[in-house]
Every structure is written in structure tokens, then in C-alpha cells.
Amino acid sequence: MPALVIVGAQWGDEGKGKVVDIYTPYADLVVRYAGGANAGHTLVVKGEKLILHLIPSGILHNGQCVIAQGTVLDPEVLLREIDQLEARGVDCKARLKVSDRAHVVLPQHKLIDGLREAAKGDDAIGTTKRGIGPTYEDKVGRRGIRMGDLRSRARLESKLAANLAAWKPEIEAHGGELPAIEPILEAYLAMGARLGDAICDTAQIVGDAVDKDLRILLEGAQGTMLDIDHGTYPFVTSSNAVAGGACAGAGMGPTAISHVVGIAKAYATRVGGGPFPTELNDATGQRLRDVGVEYGSTTGRPRRCGWMDAVALRQAVRVNGMTEIALTKLDVLRGLDELKICVAYELDGERLIAPPYDDLERVTAVYESWPGFSEDISGCRVRADLPETAQRYIARIEELVGCKIGIISVGPDREATADVSNPFAG
Ligand code: IMP
């Protein structure tokens, strides 16, 4: 049963897009299982850059793409992406299906996301303001509107009225204005009509693929440390980004998953608020940001940068059941005399090897220092070609986190990757 989950092993933005792009030609079906338009990956289509937030990058290759019921879907963003891709000759109609069970992000969700963040001031989570949290809130509150509802005027109208009534007090308490029902109703019905048959029961597609032993690639969004259950709560997103989320989010059992590849940057970044034990507020942090071009692809915000956190990564290896790590952006570390790895945290004189319950912002990172490398590694295609110091750095990370590092990215281009192999083999 060749099903592979690609999951972010840190705080998102680990470079999942590039690894997914390398792996999708091997897959028959690509499934996005969690999150929404808060994610973003940059594609190059016919020499032109394109940022997609919802549609899996697998759309550029042959094979079917599914946006499954664990996601929250903003149909406006979805249709814009379809238009952009089709204008560049990519046929989405035949190959993209979206779940009728996926919850719809509506104007009230985006509005309240922004109002809440503004009201929190310094305590803001730093959300992407894409309405993600409020939409998932409606889902678990059992008052959400699902993609399948866009097919029926009567159903959508009554659900919308109830949903708007539920948000009214909070929107007005923040000084906001409740959106009117009519324009939403008309716009969302029209978008539902445009999507037509693309809205369907995607769990059947996934189930059929499992039955036929097809190669399924499950594409995660965000990262383990942003997972609602395993992340740095409350500074997290509102979905299960971890590999386990792929089962519920796509509609398949855990027994169907054979490989879990965790994507980890060779250092660490985080965008938005929340604790970040290895953060560097100095020239080295700025250098990582500049060389690594660490700016959010969805919001453009500068990312916070820091050293590799092996404590957090070890936790990610465990909660995801990772079979392999793909290490990205190793080239960004070139030219640094020393490379630090956080091997433990210290809190009130105690040494911790797992993230604590609620005091992550108070821990001190305990570092090991390893020699850096100055060589240009962008041409390395096998690990043995890397400078010895880089190899030692990688080997030490493997040892600390308890998982082997397979594929290693040594530059932004697709080709600048070492140890690429068929991920479904073995
Ligand atoms: P939300 O998902 O928009 O509610 O944002 C919650 C937190 O997750 C914020 O700190 C965001 O910056 C972060 N976040 C959400 N999506 C991504 C992503 O794709 N990459 C990195 N951080 C993200």
C-alpha cells in the first residue's frame, strides 16, 4: 500500500512545495488533507512564478488532485487559482476534485479573524487572516457550511442565516459590520455552480485509489509545531497538520499509510507570534533571513529565524511516525563558521528533552556547536559529495532526532537536490 504523507516537521514553510514537486511525478493521486489558504507554495509555470494556496502543486504533473474534507476552502481563492492555471494551459477541470464535506471559508470568517487579531494587540497569534480559525470553529461547533451546500439555494440560505446570526454578536462587539446575507448567497451559489462536478465525495476517490494500490501522496500544510494538538498552543493553526491528520482529513485508515516524510529546514523559522526557543535576534538571524529569503509566501511577513531545534524536531519525528526526513535549505548555512544545534532546553535549572506544557517561552536553548562549511554545495547530488563538516552536521541531527535524513535540498532549483529516489519504493 504505497501511500506517502509529506508533513511539515517544524513551524511550516519548511520547503514542502519543492519536495512535493519532486515526488509528485511518482504519484497517481495527490491529496491535500488539512488547512486552507493560509498555506502557500510557489510554482514556476512556463517560466512564470505562481503562488498557490489551495491547489496541490501536483496539478502540474499527470494524475488526479484532490482537496479533501480536512481542509477549509475559500472558493474565491480556489477559482482564482484555477483561472490562473488554466490561463497557463494547465487543465484543472478534469483533474481537480474538491470534497463536498470540506468546510467553506466565508466573508464573516475572514472578517472576524482580522477583528480578533487587531483586538489582541501584542498578544496576537499573528494569523494569516484567511479566516482559518473561525471556519474550523464553525466546523467543530456543528454550524459550518460545507462545499456541498453550495449546490442548493434553500439549504445554503438557511445555513447562512443561522451562521451569520451566530457571528453577529462578536463581530458587532468588535465594532465590525455583519456582512449582508444576499450578496454572499448569490456569490457563493455562483461559485458552487462554476465548480460544478468538481465538488464531490473525494473519500470515494481516495478509497478507490487505496483499493487499487495506487500511489497516493498526501500533502500536508503548515507544520507539526503549528498543529492544534501537538504545536505551541495557542500559537497554532486550527487543524491537525500532523501525519495522523491525513487519515481523517483525506478519508483513509492509518493502515493504508506506508511512508511519512517530514520536511525540516537545516535551521528553523517561524512566522507569526509564539515561543521559538532557538530564535536569533542578531546578525546571524538576519543573515539566515536574507540568504534564505525568509519572507512568508502568503503574507509577505519576514520570518523569524534561528538554529536547528533538535528537541522540537525529535518530538515531530515521534508524533508523525516519520520514516524519513527531507532536509531543506542546507545551502543557506554556507559561510557560517559554526552551526549550532539545540540539543535540550533548560527551565528553572532543569534539563528538558521534550517541549514543556506551557513554558516554552521561558526555556533556554542548550546548544552543541559544530563547524560550518564554506564550499558551494549546490552541485552536490549525493550526500557523500557534501563537505565533511556538512555531513557531520547532518549525521548529528539524525542521531539526536532518531530518524534518517534522505533527500537533501542544496539550492532552490528542482535539480539542486541530493539523494533523490522514488519515495514509494522500499
Ligand atoms: P492561521 O492558520 O491563519 O490561523 O494562523 C495561525 C498561525 O499559524 C500563525 O502563526 C500563522 O503565521 C501560522 N501559519 C499558518 N499557515 C502557515 C503556513 O503555511 N506557514 C507558516 N506558518 C503558518
GROMACS .gro file of C-alpha atoms and ligand atoms in nm:
model
  449
    1MET     CA    1   0.000   0.000   0.000
    2PRO     CA    2   0.210   0.287  -0.124
    3ALA     CA    3   0.068   0.595   0.049
    4LEU     CA    4   0.310   0.865   0.150
    5VAL     CA    5   0.246   1.162   0.375
    6ILE     CA    6   0.455   1.474   0.341
    7VAL     CA    7   0.440   1.668   0.662
    8GLY     CA    8   0.600   1.987   0.791
    9ALA     CA    9   0.835   1.897   1.076
   10GLN     CA   10   0.879   2.246   1.222
   11TRP     CA   11   0.671   2.567   1.212
   12GLY     CA   12   0.567   2.549   0.847
   13ASP     CA   13   0.750   2.692   0.544
   14GLU     CA   14   0.999   2.406   0.553
   15GLY     CA   15   1.009   2.380   0.175
   16LYS     CA   16   0.740   2.114   0.140
   17GLY     CA   17   0.648   2.251  -0.204
   18LYS     CA   18   0.981   2.160  -0.358
   19VAL     CA   19   0.980   1.807  -0.216
   20VAL     CA   20   0.619   1.756  -0.321
   21ASP     CA   21   0.711   1.878  -0.668
   22ILE     CA   22   0.995   1.626  -0.687
   23TYR     CA   23   0.780   1.341  -0.558
   24THR     CA   24   0.453   1.400  -0.745
   25PRO     CA   25   0.568   1.255  -1.078
   26TYR     CA   26   0.591   0.923  -0.891
   27ALA     CA   27   0.231   0.954  -0.760
   28ASP     CA   28  -0.105   0.861  -0.915
   29LEU     CA   29  -0.308   1.074  -0.676
   30VAL     CA   30  -0.214   1.385  -0.476
   31VAL     CA   31  -0.434   1.480  -0.182
   32ARG     CA   32  -0.430   1.794   0.028
   33TYR     CA   33  -0.570   1.700   0.370
   34ALA     CA   34  -0.567   1.999   0.610
   35GLY     CA   35  -0.552   2.376   0.636
   36GLY     CA   36  -0.665   2.623   0.376
   37ALA     CA   37  -0.546   2.934   0.200
   38ASN     CA   38  -0.314   3.007   0.496
   39ALA     CA   39  -0.059   2.786   0.319
   40GLY     CA   40   0.131   2.892   0.012
   41HIS     CA   41   0.375   2.741  -0.229
   42THR     CA   42   0.548   2.897  -0.522
   43LEU     CA   43   0.542   2.721  -0.856
   44VAL     CA   44   0.711   2.807  -1.179
   45VAL     CA   45   0.477   2.752  -1.473
   46LYS     CA   46   0.628   2.813  -1.817
   47GLY     CA   47   0.898   3.029  -1.663
   48GLU     CA   48   0.646   3.235  -1.467
   49LYS     CA   49   0.617   3.238  -1.088
   50LEU     CA   50   0.279   3.149  -0.942
   51ILE     CA   51   0.182   3.121  -0.575
   52LEU     CA   52  -0.083   2.862  -0.498
   53HIS     CA   53  -0.257   2.847  -0.162
   54LEU     CA   54  -0.506   2.566  -0.209
   55ILE     CA   55  -0.441   2.361  -0.520
   56PRO     CA   56  -0.172   2.095  -0.474
   57SER     CA   57   0.137   2.154  -0.687
   58GLY     CA   58   0.074   1.804  -0.824
   59ILE     CA   59  -0.166   1.972  -1.067
   60LEU     CA   60   0.136   2.043  -1.289
   61HIS     CA   61   0.201   1.674  -1.336
   62ASN     CA   62  -0.024   1.400  -1.462
   63GLY     CA   63  -0.257   1.233  -1.221
   64GLN     CA   64  -0.553   1.331  -1.012
   65CYS     CA   65  -0.552   1.603  -0.742
   66VAL     CA   66  -0.792   1.615  -0.452
   67ILE     CA   67  -0.860   1.880  -0.190
   68ALA     CA   68  -1.014   1.668   0.080
   69GLN     CA   69  -1.260   1.719   0.365
   70GLY     CA   70  -0.999   1.802   0.630
   71THR     CA   71  -0.932   2.132   0.457
   72VAL     CA   72  -1.124   2.459   0.476
   73LEU     CA   73  -1.193   2.603   0.135
   74ASP     CA   74  -1.223   2.959   0.022
   75PRO     CA   75  -1.392   2.911  -0.318
   76GLU     CA   76  -1.290   3.258  -0.428
   77VAL     CA   77  -0.922   3.170  -0.385
   78LEU     CA   78  -0.979   2.829  -0.541
   79LEU     CA   79  -1.142   2.970  -0.854
   80ARG     CA   80  -0.872   3.235  -0.888
   81GLU     CA   81  -0.608   2.964  -0.880
   82ILE     CA   82  -0.798   2.753  -1.133
   83ASP     CA   83  -0.822   3.056  -1.364
   84GLN     CA   84  -0.451   3.132  -1.327
   85LEU     CA   85  -0.354   2.774  -1.402
   86GLU     CA   86  -0.592   2.734  -1.694
   87ALA     CA   87  -0.467   3.061  -1.844
   88ARG     CA   88  -0.126   2.893  -1.849
   89GLY     CA   89  -0.260   2.584  -2.018
   90VAL     CA   90  -0.295   2.361  -1.710
   91ASP     CA   91  -0.616   2.158  -1.731
   92CYS     CA   92  -0.776   2.169  -1.386
   93LYS     CA   93  -1.130   2.064  -1.480
   94ALA     CA   94  -1.055   1.703  -1.550
   95ARG     CA   95  -0.800   1.653  -1.276
   96LEU     CA   96  -0.903   1.854  -0.970
   97LYS     CA   97  -1.176   1.741  -0.730
   98VAL     CA   98  -1.277   1.910  -0.406
   99SER     CA   99  -1.461   1.747  -0.121
  100ASP     CA  100  -1.829   1.820  -0.073
  101ARG     CA  101  -1.755   1.778   0.300
  102ALA     CA  102  -1.483   2.045   0.316
  103HIS     CA  103  -1.598   2.349   0.511
  104VAL     CA  104  -1.637   2.681   0.332
  105VAL     CA  105  -1.447   2.991   0.438
  106LEU     CA  106  -1.698   3.278   0.423
  107PRO     CA  107  -1.659   3.658   0.443
  108GLN     CA  108  -1.765   3.656   0.811
  109HIS     CA  109  -1.476   3.418   0.892
  110LYS     CA  110  -1.216   3.642   0.734
  111LEU     CA  111  -1.370   3.950   0.894
  112ILE     CA  112  -1.370   3.811   1.248
  113ASP     CA  113  -1.018   3.668   1.205
  114GLY     CA  114  -0.889   4.018   1.134
  115LEU     CA  115  -1.100   4.188   1.404
  116ARG     CA  116  -0.985   3.945   1.672
  117GLU     CA  117  -0.620   3.980   1.581
  118ALA     CA  118  -0.646   4.360   1.589
  119ALA     CA  119  -0.814   4.345   1.931
  120LYS     CA  120  -0.541   4.123   2.077
  121GLY     CA  121  -0.267   4.380   2.009
  122ASP     CA  122   0.066   4.246   2.136
  123ASP     CA  123  -0.089   3.910   2.220
  124ALA     CA  124  -0.200   3.847   1.862
  125ILE     CA  125  -0.137   3.499   1.725
  126GLY     CA  126  -0.025   3.654   1.400
  127THR     CA  127  -0.272   3.455   1.192
  128THR     CA  128  -0.276   3.482   0.815
  129LYS     CA  129  -0.623   3.643   0.842
  130ARG     CA  130  -0.757   3.395   0.589
  131GLY     CA  131  -1.047   3.300   0.817
  132ILE     CA  132  -0.899   2.961   0.901
  133GLY     CA  133  -0.961   2.953   1.277
  134PRO     CA  134  -1.322   3.080   1.264
  135THR     CA  135  -1.409   2.831   0.987
  136TYR     CA  136  -1.275   2.537   1.186
  137GLU     CA  137  -1.458   2.677   1.490
  138ASP     CA  138  -1.784   2.655   1.295
  139LYS     CA  139  -1.695   2.303   1.189
  140VAL     CA  140  -1.646   2.170   1.541
  141GLY     CA  141  -1.934   2.388   1.661
  142ARG     CA  142  -2.152   2.197   1.412
  143ARG     CA  143  -2.280   2.506   1.242
  144GLY     CA  144  -2.043   2.513   0.948
  145ILE     CA  145  -2.129   2.539   0.580
  146ARG     CA  146  -1.980   2.274   0.356
  147MET     CA  147  -1.891   2.280  -0.011
  148GLY     CA  148  -2.186   2.053  -0.087
  149ASP     CA  149  -2.417   2.323   0.049
  150LEU     CA  150  -2.319   2.549  -0.241
  151ARG     CA  151  -2.534   2.326  -0.464
  152SER     CA  152  -2.868   2.418  -0.307
  153ARG     CA  153  -3.008   2.768  -0.270
  154ALA     CA  154  -3.256   2.672   0.000
  155ARG     CA  155  -3.001   2.484   0.209
  156LEU     CA  156  -2.733   2.749   0.173
  157GLU     CA  157  -2.974   3.029   0.257
  158SER     CA  158  -3.097   2.877   0.579
  159LYS     CA  159  -2.749   2.770   0.693
  160LEU     CA  160  -2.604   3.111   0.606
  161ALA     CA  161  -2.875   3.290   0.803
  162ALA     CA  162  -2.803   3.078   1.111
  163ASN     CA  163  -2.429   3.116   1.069
  164LEU     CA  164  -2.439   3.494   1.033
  165ALA     CA  165  -2.667   3.518   1.336
  166ALA     CA  166  -2.416   3.320   1.537
  167TRP     CA  167  -2.127   3.553   1.447
  168LYS     CA  168  -2.329   3.877   1.478
  169PRO     CA  169  -2.268   3.950   1.848
  170GLU     CA  170  -1.894   3.904   1.829
  171ILE     CA  171  -1.850   4.096   1.505
  172GLU     CA  172  -2.055   4.385   1.643
  173ALA     CA  173  -1.878   4.377   1.978
  174HIS     CA  174  -1.555   4.441   1.789
  175GLY     CA  175  -1.717   4.734   1.608
  176GLY     CA  176  -1.745   4.541   1.282
  177GLU     CA  177  -2.036   4.530   1.045
  178LEU     CA  178  -2.210   4.200   0.983
  179PRO     CA  179  -2.196   4.115   0.611
  180ALA     CA  180  -2.536   4.105   0.440
  181ILE     CA  181  -2.670   3.763   0.350
  182GLU     CA  182  -2.789   3.834  -0.006
  183PRO     CA  183  -2.456   3.912  -0.176
  184ILE     CA  184  -2.291   3.617  -0.001
  185LEU     CA  185  -2.571   3.385  -0.105
  186GLU     CA  186  -2.556   3.489  -0.469
  187ALA     CA  187  -2.176   3.491  -0.491
  188TYR     CA  188  -2.129   3.152  -0.326
  189LEU     CA  189  -2.406   2.986  -0.527
  190ALA     CA  190  -2.243   3.117  -0.842
  191MET     CA  191  -1.905   2.986  -0.733
  192GLY     CA  192  -2.058   2.649  -0.647
  193ALA     CA  193  -2.214   2.638  -0.994
  194ARG     CA  194  -1.883   2.719  -1.156
  195LEU     CA  195  -1.711   2.439  -0.968
  196GLY     CA  196  -1.992   2.203  -1.068
  197ASP     CA  197  -1.890   1.837  -1.069
  198ALA     CA  198  -1.552   1.919  -0.924
  199ILE     CA  199  -1.735   1.921  -0.589
  200CYS     CA  200  -1.782   1.555  -0.500
  201ASP     CA  201  -1.727   1.286  -0.241
  202THR     CA  202  -1.349   1.273  -0.258
  203ALA     CA  203  -1.326   0.999   0.006
  204GLN     CA  204  -1.452   0.765  -0.270
  205ILE     CA  205  -1.165   0.868  -0.496
  206VAL     CA  206  -0.918   0.814  -0.213
  207GLY     CA  207  -1.082   0.483  -0.115
  208ASP     CA  208  -1.074   0.355  -0.473
  209ALA     CA  209  -0.708   0.451  -0.501
  210VAL     CA  210  -0.630   0.257  -0.182
  211ASP     CA  211  -0.823  -0.046  -0.312
  212LYS     CA  212  -0.634  -0.035  -0.640
  213ASP     CA  213  -0.298   0.001  -0.465
  214LEU     CA  214  -0.229   0.327  -0.643
  215ARG     CA  215   0.050   0.553  -0.525
  216ILE     CA  216  -0.105   0.827  -0.311
  217LEU     CA  217   0.080   1.136  -0.199
  218LEU     CA  218  -0.084   1.315   0.094
  219GLU     CA  219   0.032   1.673   0.105
  220GLY     CA  220   0.039   1.835   0.449
  221ALA     CA  221   0.019   2.206   0.514
  222GLN     CA  222   0.174   2.416   0.792
  223GLY     CA  223   0.393   2.219   1.034
  224THR     CA  224   0.393   1.995   1.338
  225MET     CA  225   0.468   2.281   1.579
  226LEU     CA  226   0.160   2.461   1.442
  227ASP     CA  227  -0.066   2.156   1.486
  228ILE     CA  228  -0.372   2.219   1.703
  229ASP     CA  229  -0.288   1.924   1.931
  230HIS     CA  230   0.089   1.899   1.910
  231GLY     CA  231   0.200   2.254   1.846
  232THR     CA  232   0.283   2.552   2.065
  233TYR     CA  233  -0.079   2.609   2.168
  234PRO     CA  234  -0.244   2.863   2.145
  235PHE     CA  235   0.004   2.993   1.886
  236VAL     CA  236  -0.101   2.730   1.636
  237THR     CA  237  -0.328   2.687   1.341
  238SER     CA  238  -0.669   2.525   1.388
  239SER     CA  239  -0.619   2.190   1.217
  240ASN     CA  240  -0.423   1.868   1.254
  241ALA     CA  241  -0.120   1.934   1.039
  242VAL     CA  242   0.049   1.613   1.160
  243ALA     CA  243   0.059   1.295   0.952
  244GLY     CA  244  -0.227   1.148   1.155
  245GLY     CA  245  -0.443   1.431   1.023
  246ALA     CA  246  -0.406   1.279   0.677
  247CYS     CA  247  -0.623   0.981   0.775
  248ALA     CA  248  -0.924   1.178   0.894
  249GLY     CA  249  -0.861   1.464   0.656
  250ALA     CA  250  -0.843   1.253   0.341
  251GLY     CA  251  -1.063   0.961   0.442
  252MET     CA  252  -0.829   0.666   0.475
  253GLY     CA  253  -0.720   0.441   0.759
  254PRO     CA  254  -0.376   0.457   0.924
  255THR     CA  255  -0.304   0.108   0.793
  256ALA     CA  256  -0.302   0.249   0.441
  257ILE     CA  257  -0.006   0.479   0.507
  258SER     CA  258   0.334   0.331   0.435
  259HIS     CA  259   0.573   0.627   0.444
  260VAL     CA  260   0.587   0.956   0.633
  261VAL     CA  261   0.842   1.208   0.511
  262GLY     CA  262   0.896   1.502   0.744
  263ILE     CA  263   1.027   1.816   0.582
  264ALA     CA  264   1.272   2.006   0.800
  265LYS     CA  265   1.479   2.310   0.721
  266ALA     CA  266   1.850   2.284   0.811
  267TYR     CA  267   1.781   2.568   1.056
  268ALA     CA  268   1.447   2.689   1.198
  269THR     CA  269   1.196   2.960   1.108
  270ARG     CA  270   0.861   3.071   1.236
  271VAL     CA  271   0.617   3.334   1.115
  272GLY     CA  272   0.367   3.497   1.349
  273GLY     CA  273   0.370   3.504   1.729
  274GLY     CA  274   0.451   3.236   1.981
  275PRO     CA  275   0.751   3.079   2.150
  276PHE     CA  276   1.059   2.997   1.945
  277PRO     CA  277   1.344   2.876   2.168
  278THR     CA  278   1.626   2.893   1.912
  279GLU     CA  279   1.531   3.234   1.768
  280LEU     CA  280   1.824   3.457   1.671
  281ASN     CA  281   1.760   3.828   1.707
  282ASP     CA  282   2.103   3.915   1.580
  283ALA     CA  283   2.314   3.940   1.267
  284THR     CA  284   2.315   3.561   1.219
  285GLY     CA  285   1.933   3.559   1.226
  286GLN     CA  286   1.926   3.840   0.973
  287ARG     CA  287   2.176   3.659   0.755
  288LEU     CA  288   1.959   3.345   0.754
  289ARG     CA  289   1.659   3.561   0.658
  290ASP     CA  290   1.848   3.734   0.376
  291VAL     CA  291   2.023   3.431   0.232
  292GLY     CA  292   1.723   3.202   0.280
  293VAL     CA  293   1.477   3.468   0.152
  294GLU     CA  294   1.268   3.405   0.459
  295TYR     CA  295   0.952   3.601   0.387
  296GLY     CA  296   0.604   3.444   0.404
  297SER     CA  297   0.462   3.340   0.067
  298THR     CA  298   0.105   3.405   0.185
  299THR     CA  299   0.150   3.724   0.386
  300GLY     CA  300   0.495   3.850   0.286
  301ARG     CA  301   0.587   3.886   0.654
  302PRO     CA  302   0.955   3.843   0.746
  303ARG     CA  303   1.005   3.506   0.911
  304ARG     CA  304   1.175   3.476   1.245
  305CYS     CA  305   1.495   3.271   1.205
  306GLY     CA  306   1.701   3.056   1.440
  307TRP     CA  307   1.920   2.749   1.487
  308MET     CA  308   1.808   2.392   1.431
  309ASP     CA  309   1.596   2.281   1.725
  310ALA     CA  310   1.654   1.907   1.765
  311VAL     CA  311   1.422   1.891   2.067
  312ALA     CA  312   1.124   2.009   1.865
  313LEU     CA  313   1.229   1.801   1.565
  314ARG     CA  314   1.262   1.484   1.774
  315GLN     CA  315   0.910   1.543   1.903
  316ALA     CA  316   0.794   1.587   1.543
  317VAL     CA  317   0.961   1.261   1.439
  318ARG     CA  318   0.769   1.082   1.711
  319VAL     CA  319   0.422   1.232   1.673
  320ASN     CA  320   0.430   1.185   1.297
  321GLY     CA  321   0.587   0.838   1.294
  322MET     CA  322   0.836   0.973   1.042
  323THR     CA  323   1.008   0.715   0.827
  324GLU     CA  324   1.244   0.972   0.680
  325ILE     CA  325   1.336   1.340   0.694
  326ALA     CA  326   1.392   1.558   0.389
  327LEU     CA  327   1.637   1.830   0.491
  328THR     CA  328   1.595   2.156   0.301
  329LYS     CA  329   1.795   2.475   0.253
  330LEU     CA  330   2.125   2.329   0.369
  331ASP     CA  331   2.298   2.569   0.126
  332VAL     CA  332   2.172   2.868   0.328
  333LEU     CA  333   2.414   2.773   0.609
  334ARG     CA  334   2.716   2.811   0.382
  335GLY     CA  335   2.976   3.052   0.515
  336LEU     CA  336   2.880   3.034   0.881
  337ASP     CA  337   3.183   2.942   1.095
  338GLU     CA  338   2.981   2.743   1.341
  339LEU     CA  339   2.647   2.567   1.321
  340LYS     CA  340   2.453   2.531   1.642
  341ILE     CA  341   2.205   2.260   1.724
  342CYS     CA  342   1.971   2.288   2.020
  343VAL     CA  343   2.001   1.952   2.198
  344ALA     CA  344   1.793   2.028   2.510
  345TYR     CA  345   1.601   2.304   2.685
  346GLU     CA  346   1.671   2.436   3.032
  347LEU     CA  347   1.386   2.555   3.250
  348ASP     CA  348   1.433   2.666   3.612
  349GLY     CA  349   1.757   2.470   3.634
  350GLU     CA  350   1.604   2.155   3.490
  351ARG     CA  351   1.716   2.000   3.161
  352LEU     CA  352   1.431   1.901   2.930
  353ILE     CA  353   1.443   1.685   2.619
  354ALA     CA  354   1.080   1.741   2.522
  355PRO     CA  355   0.880   2.064   2.490
  356PRO     CA  356   0.722   2.158   2.825
  357TYR     CA  357   0.348   2.209   2.877
  358ASP     CA  358   0.322   2.584   2.887
  359ASP     CA  359   0.659   2.745   2.944
  360LEU     CA  360   0.827   2.721   2.610
  361GLU     CA  361   0.880   3.096   2.600
  362ARG     CA  362   1.083   3.072   2.924
  363VAL     CA  363   1.320   2.791   2.826
  364THR     CA  364   1.684   2.847   2.738
  365ALA     CA  365   1.819   2.650   2.446
  366VAL     CA  366   2.120   2.430   2.523
  367TYR     CA  367   2.344   2.417   2.217
  368GLU     CA  368   2.610   2.200   2.067
  369SER     CA  369   2.837   2.375   1.825
  370TRP     CA  370   2.956   2.214   1.503
  371PRO     CA  371   3.199   2.351   1.244
  372GLY     CA  372   3.039   2.511   0.938
  373PHE     CA  373   3.129   2.483   0.571
  374SER     CA  374   3.227   2.741   0.312
  375GLU     CA  375   3.206   2.539  -0.009
  376ASP     CA  376   2.934   2.587  -0.271
  377ILE     CA  377   2.724   2.273  -0.227
  378SER     CA  378   2.457   2.348  -0.489
  379GLY     CA  379   2.611   2.095  -0.729
  380CYS     CA  380   2.612   1.804  -0.481
  381ARG     CA  381   2.381   1.523  -0.585
  382VAL     CA  382   2.477   1.262  -0.327
  383ARG     CA  383   2.539   1.309   0.041
  384ALA     CA  384   2.895   1.180   0.017
  385ASP     CA  385   2.979   1.480  -0.206
  386LEU     CA  386   2.896   1.728   0.069
  387PRO     CA  387   3.182   1.881   0.269
  388GLU     CA  388   3.272   1.660   0.562
  389THR     CA  389   3.157   1.921   0.814
  390ALA     CA  390   2.813   1.936   0.650
  391GLN     CA  391   2.793   1.557   0.657
  392ARG     CA  392   2.879   1.556   1.028
  393TYR     CA  393   2.613   1.819   1.098
  394ILE     CA  394   2.351   1.607   0.922
  395ALA     CA  395   2.461   1.287   1.093
  396ARG     CA  396   2.438   1.456   1.433
  397ILE     CA  397   2.083   1.574   1.362
  398GLU     CA  398   1.985   1.219   1.263
  399GLU     CA  399   2.133   1.086   1.585
  400LEU     CA  400   1.959   1.343   1.803
  401VAL     CA  401   1.614   1.313   1.649
  402GLY     CA  402   1.614   0.938   1.582
  403CYS     CA  403   1.529   0.945   1.212
  404LYS     CA  404   1.733   0.913   0.895
  405ILE     CA  405   1.770   1.206   0.659
  406GLY     CA  406   1.705   1.102   0.298
  407ILE     CA  407   1.668   1.370   0.038
  408ILE     CA  408   1.876   1.688   0.097
  409SER     CA  409   1.798   2.016  -0.075
  410VAL     CA  410   2.106   2.220  -0.161
  411GLY     CA  411   1.953   2.506  -0.361
  412PRO     CA  412   1.619   2.649  -0.476
  413ASP     CA  413   1.613   2.471  -0.813
  414ARG     CA  414   1.444   2.137  -0.853
  415GLU     CA  415   1.773   1.984  -0.966
  416ALA     CA  416   1.967   2.116  -0.666
  417THR     CA  417   1.878   1.814  -0.457
  418ALA     CA  418   2.089   1.528  -0.327
  419ASP     CA  419   1.983   1.165  -0.284
  420VAL     CA  420   1.655   1.180  -0.476
  421SER     CA  421   1.491   0.843  -0.526
  422ASN     CA  422   1.143   0.703  -0.583
  423PRO     CA  423   0.976   0.770  -0.247
  424PHE     CA  424   0.725   0.489  -0.295
  425ALA     CA  425   0.994   0.227  -0.333
  426GLY     CA  426   1.127   0.048  -0.025
  427IMP     P1  427  -0.385   3.073   1.085
  427IMP     O1  428  -0.360   2.934   1.034
  427IMP     O2  429  -0.401   3.174   0.974
  427IMP     O3  430  -0.498   3.077   1.183
  427IMP     O4  431  -0.255   3.120   1.165
  427IMP     C1  432  -0.214   3.059   1.286
  427IMP     C2  433  -0.062   3.052   1.297
  427IMP     O5  434  -0.013   2.960   1.200
  427IMP     C3  435   0.008   3.185   1.269
  427IMP     O6  436   0.125   3.192   1.349
  427IMP     C4  437   0.048   3.174   1.123
  427IMP     O7  438   0.159   3.255   1.090
  427IMP     C5  439   0.083   3.026   1.116
  427IMP     N1  440   0.067   2.970   0.982
  427IMP     C6  441  -0.048   2.937   0.920
  427IMP     N2  442  -0.024   2.885   0.798
  427IMP     C7  443   0.110   2.884   0.784
  427IMP     C8  444   0.196   2.837   0.680
  427IMP     O8  445   0.155   2.785   0.576
  427IMP     N3  446   0.330   2.853   0.703
  427IMP     C9  447   0.377   2.906   0.818
  427IMP     N4  448   0.301   2.949   0.918
  427IMP    C10  449   0.168   2.938   0.901
   0.00000   0.00000   0.00000
